[in-house]
Amino acid sequence: GGVVMPRGLGGFAHLAVPLILGGQPLGAIIAGQVFDRYPEALPLERVASESHVSAQQLWHLAIKQRPVSRTTLQVYGELLFTLGHAFLRQLYAATLQRKLAESNRSFRVLVDTLKHQAGTLTEQAALLDLAQDAIVVLDMRSGILFWNHGAEAMYGWRSEEALGRNINELLKIEYAEPTENIETKFLHRDFWEGEAMHHKRDGRRLIVASHWALQHNEKGAPTRILTINNDITDRHKAEA
């Protein structure tokens, strides 16, 4: 967590200043490359060879420089440590402020969108409640998600009593053909229509003309089933 002063092969002294924020290491500042004592010829020749420069020129340049004391290097290192971490904190604060501002904008857009969608759904639900037919929205397990006023009047259960119930169990539905056949046709075509026997809350039986439509999400997966049921009991009696 402190300043490190390693020495290179050529006798150069370096400063390695770790950068840490919130206990997490983010990197280091490497500086220095100075002599803290007079250089030796052999290490300098190695450095010159690796750097593809003249060893004699590097030697003359090196011996003209006065060695920097380790105390001075330590002061430089501590200064870099302080400045580096001050910069990190300032950068982090600016980044955090920018991200918060972006998050706030995104949140406001999301809230506005949800408000708009909620208003639209409320309007749509109000329109569905005006229908005389029983309009019921189901999940893919036949759980009731929406139960309009027409369904309340036709079957006798209030919306809050019906929501979450399985419609087949609630209405004791009887079909003219096996349920498995109906579901297979429905999932293949995305719609189904036919007649079925439903039971009211008081036990009376209704013959209904039922229409189903399948709703998909943006990925194409089926999510909800819209059903519209019309009581045709009296018509059947008149035709009998």
PDB file of N, CA, C and O in Angstrom, residues 134 147-162 165 170-171 198-204 206:
ATOM      1  N   ALA A 134     -68.553 -11.897 -21.154  1.00  0.00           N
ATOM      2  CA  ALA A 134     -67.571 -12.177 -20.103  1.00  0.00           C
ATOM      3  C   ALA A 134     -66.183 -12.194 -20.740  1.00  0.00           C
ATOM      4  O   ALA A 134     -65.870 -13.081 -21.541  1.00  0.00           O
ATOM      5  N   TRP A 147     -60.807 -10.011 -14.972  1.00  0.00           N
ATOM      6  CA  TRP A 147     -62.187 -10.526 -14.906  1.00  0.00           C
ATOM      7  C   TRP A 147     -63.091  -9.306 -14.993  1.00  0.00           C
ATOM      8  O   TRP A 147     -63.192  -8.533 -14.047  1.00  0.00           O
ATOM      9  N   ASN A 148     -63.724  -9.101 -16.129  1.00  0.00           N
ATOM     10  CA  ASN A 148     -64.472  -7.844 -16.318  1.00  0.00           C
ATOM     11  C   ASN A 148     -65.849  -7.891 -15.658  1.00  0.00           C
ATOM     12  O   ASN A 148     -66.278  -8.916 -15.098  1.00  0.00           O
ATOM     13  N   HIS A 149     -66.560  -6.763 -15.738  1.00  0.00           N
ATOM     14  CA  HIS A 149     -67.895  -6.686 -15.140  1.00  0.00           C
ATOM     15  C   HIS A 149     -68.857  -7.665 -15.789  1.00  0.00           C
ATOM     16  O   HIS A 149     -69.775  -8.193 -15.127  1.00  0.00           O
ATOM     17  N   GLY A 150     -68.667  -7.899 -17.101  1.00  0.00           N
ATOM     18  CA  GLY A 150     -69.511  -8.872 -17.791  1.00  0.00           C
ATOM     19  C   GLY A 150     -69.362 -10.260 -17.198  1.00  0.00           C
ATOM     20  O   GLY A 150     -70.344 -11.007 -17.068  1.00  0.00           O
ATOM     21  N   ALA A 151     -68.125 -10.630 -16.803  1.00  0.00           N
ATOM     22  CA  ALA A 151     -67.893 -11.935 -16.175  1.00  0.00           C
ATOM     23  C   ALA A 151     -68.523 -11.980 -14.786  1.00  0.00           C
ATOM     24  O   ALA A 151     -69.076 -13.016 -14.371  1.00  0.00           O
ATOM     25  N   GLU A 152     -68.458 -10.865 -14.055  1.00  0.00           N
ATOM     26  CA  GLU A 152     -69.087 -10.805 -12.741  1.00  0.00           C
ATOM     27  C   GLU A 152     -70.590 -11.057 -12.864  1.00  0.00           C
ATOM     28  O   GLU A 152     -71.175 -11.824 -12.081  1.00  0.00           O
ATOM     29  N   ALA A 153     -71.210 -10.380 -13.838  1.00  0.00           N
ATOM     30  CA  ALA A 153     -72.653 -10.518 -14.014  1.00  0.00           C
ATOM     31  C   ALA A 153     -73.039 -11.913 -14.494  1.00  0.00           C
ATOM     32  O   ALA A 153     -74.058 -12.479 -14.074  1.00  0.00           O
ATOM     33  N   MET A 154     -72.224 -12.495 -15.375  1.00  0.00           N
ATOM     34  CA  MET A 154     -72.576 -13.797 -15.955  1.00  0.00           C
ATOM     35  C   MET A 154     -72.388 -14.940 -14.963  1.00  0.00           C
ATOM     36  O   MET A 154     -73.228 -15.844 -14.878  1.00  0.00           O
ATOM     37  N   TYR A 155     -71.301 -14.888 -14.166  1.00  0.00           N
ATOM     38  CA  TYR A 155     -70.961 -16.046 -13.336  1.00  0.00           C
ATOM     39  C   TYR A 155     -71.263 -15.850 -11.845  1.00  0.00           C
ATOM     40  O   TYR A 155     -71.400 -16.833 -11.116  1.00  0.00           O
ATOM     41  N   GLY A 156     -71.307 -14.597 -11.381  1.00  0.00           N
ATOM     42  CA  GLY A 156     -71.647 -14.367  -9.980  1.00  0.00           C
ATOM     43  C   GLY A 156     -70.478 -14.146  -9.052  1.00  0.00           C
ATOM     44  O   GLY A 156     -70.671 -13.831  -7.873  1.00  0.00           O
ATOM     45  N   TRP A 157     -69.241 -14.278  -9.520  1.00  0.00           N
ATOM     46  CA  TRP A 157     -68.061 -13.992  -8.689  1.00  0.00           C
ATOM     47  C   TRP A 157     -67.559 -12.575  -8.982  1.00  0.00           C
ATOM     48  O   TRP A 157     -67.454 -12.181 -10.146  1.00  0.00           O
ATOM     49  N   ARG A 158     -67.233 -11.827  -7.934  1.00  0.00           N
ATOM     50  CA  ARG A 158     -66.626 -10.508  -8.122  1.00  0.00           C
ATOM     51  C   ARG A 158     -65.187 -10.678  -8.599  1.00  0.00           C
ATOM     52  O   ARG A 158     -64.574 -11.730  -8.421  1.00  0.00           O
ATOM     53  N   SER A 159     -64.663  -9.623  -9.188  1.00  0.00           N
ATOM     54  CA  SER A 159     -63.316  -9.677  -9.757  1.00  0.00           C
ATOM     55  C   SER A 159     -62.281 -10.084  -8.712  1.00  0.00           C
ATOM     56  O   SER A 159     -61.439 -10.949  -8.957  1.00  0.00           O
ATOM     57  N   GLU A 160     -62.362  -9.478  -7.501  1.00  0.00           N
ATOM     58  CA  GLU A 160     -61.356  -9.786  -6.477  1.00  0.00           C
ATOM     59  C   GLU A 160     -61.453 -11.230  -5.990  1.00  0.00           C
ATOM     60  O   GLU A 160     -60.474 -11.789  -5.465  1.00  0.00           O
ATOM     61  N   GLU A 161     -62.621 -11.858  -6.162  1.00  0.00           N
ATOM     62  CA  GLU A 161     -62.780 -13.258  -5.780  1.00  0.00           C
ATOM     63  C   GLU A 161     -62.231 -14.203  -6.847  1.00  0.00           C
ATOM     64  O   GLU A 161     -61.781 -15.314  -6.534  1.00  0.00           O
ATOM     65  N   ALA A 162     -62.284 -13.769  -8.101  1.00  0.00           N
ATOM     66  CA  ALA A 162     -61.882 -14.639  -9.212  1.00  0.00           C
ATOM     67  C   ALA A 162     -60.394 -14.562  -9.528  1.00  0.00           C
ATOM     68  O   ALA A 162     -59.796 -15.556  -9.968  1.00  0.00           O
ATOM     69  N   ARG A 165     -57.514 -17.429  -9.419  1.00  0.00           N
ATOM     70  CA  ARG A 165     -58.106 -18.776  -9.431  1.00  0.00           C
ATOM     71  C   ARG A 165     -57.898 -19.431 -10.796  1.00  0.00           C
ATOM     72  O   ARG A 165     -57.755 -18.767 -11.825  1.00  0.00           O
ATOM     73  N   LEU A 170     -62.760 -23.053 -11.237  1.00  0.00           N
ATOM     74  CA  LEU A 170     -63.773 -22.111 -10.750  1.00  0.00           C
ATOM     75  C   LEU A 170     -65.118 -22.334 -11.438  1.00  0.00           C
ATOM     76  O   LEU A 170     -66.169 -22.370 -10.777  1.00  0.00           O
ATOM     77  N   LEU A 171     -65.084 -22.491 -12.748  1.00  0.00           N
ATOM     78  CA  LEU A 171     -66.329 -22.600 -13.522  1.00  0.00           C
ATOM     79  C   LEU A 171     -66.717 -24.037 -13.829  1.00  0.00           C
ATOM     80  O   LEU A 171     -67.741 -24.266 -14.479  1.00  0.00           O
ATOM     81  N   HIS A 198     -70.273 -24.006 -18.773  1.00  0.00           N
ATOM     82  CA  HIS A 198     -69.734 -23.329 -17.605  1.00  0.00           C
ATOM     83  C   HIS A 198     -70.755 -23.382 -16.482  1.00  0.00           C
ATOM     84  O   HIS A 198     -71.968 -23.503 -16.726  1.00  0.00           O
ATOM     85  N   HIS A 199     -70.273 -23.262 -15.239  1.00  0.00           N
ATOM     86  CA  HIS A 199     -71.162 -23.272 -14.080  1.00  0.00           C
ATOM     87  C   HIS A 199     -71.078 -21.939 -13.347  1.00  0.00           C
ATOM     88  O   HIS A 199     -69.983 -21.437 -13.078  1.00  0.00           O
ATOM     89  N   LYS A 200     -72.264 -21.402 -13.030  1.00  0.00           N
ATOM     90  CA  LYS A 200     -72.326 -20.161 -12.276  1.00  0.00           C
ATOM     91  C   LYS A 200     -72.017 -20.430 -10.794  1.00  0.00           C
ATOM     92  O   LYS A 200     -71.915 -21.575 -10.352  1.00  0.00           O
ATOM     93  N   ARG A 201     -71.924 -19.347 -10.034  1.00  0.00           N
ATOM     94  CA  ARG A 201     -71.631 -19.478  -8.613  1.00  0.00           C
ATOM     95  C   ARG A 201     -72.728 -20.258  -7.883  1.00  0.00           C
ATOM     96  O   ARG A 201     -72.447 -21.020  -6.942  1.00  0.00           O
ATOM     97  N   ASP A 202     -73.971 -20.068  -8.317  1.00  0.00           N
ATOM     98  CA  ASP A 202     -75.087 -20.747  -7.644  1.00  0.00           C
ATOM     99  C   ASP A 202     -75.299 -22.169  -8.154  1.00  0.00           C
ATOM    100  O   ASP A 202     -76.246 -22.844  -7.756  1.00  0.00           O
ATOM    101  N   GLY A 203     -74.407 -22.631  -9.049  1.00  0.00           N
ATOM    102  CA  GLY A 203     -74.484 -24.006  -9.519  1.00  0.00           C
ATOM    103  C   GLY A 203     -75.203 -24.176 -10.836  1.00  0.00           C
ATOM    104  O   GLY A 203     -75.150 -25.261 -11.442  1.00  0.00           O
ATOM    105  N   ARG A 204     -75.911 -23.161 -11.296  1.00  0.00           N
ATOM    106  CA  ARG A 204     -76.612 -23.279 -12.578  1.00  0.00           C
ATOM    107  C   ARG A 204     -75.621 -23.418 -13.730  1.00  0.00           C
ATOM    108  O   ARG A 204     -74.544 -22.818 -13.710  1.00  0.00           O
ATOM    109  N   LEU A 206     -74.389 -23.024 -17.686  1.00  0.00           N
ATOM    110  CA  LEU A 206     -74.516 -22.125 -18.833  1.00  0.00           C
ATOM    111  C   LEU A 206     -73.854 -22.777 -20.033  1.00  0.00           C
ATOM    112  O   LEU A 206     -72.791 -23.399 -19.921  1.00  0.00           O
TER     113      LEU A 206
END
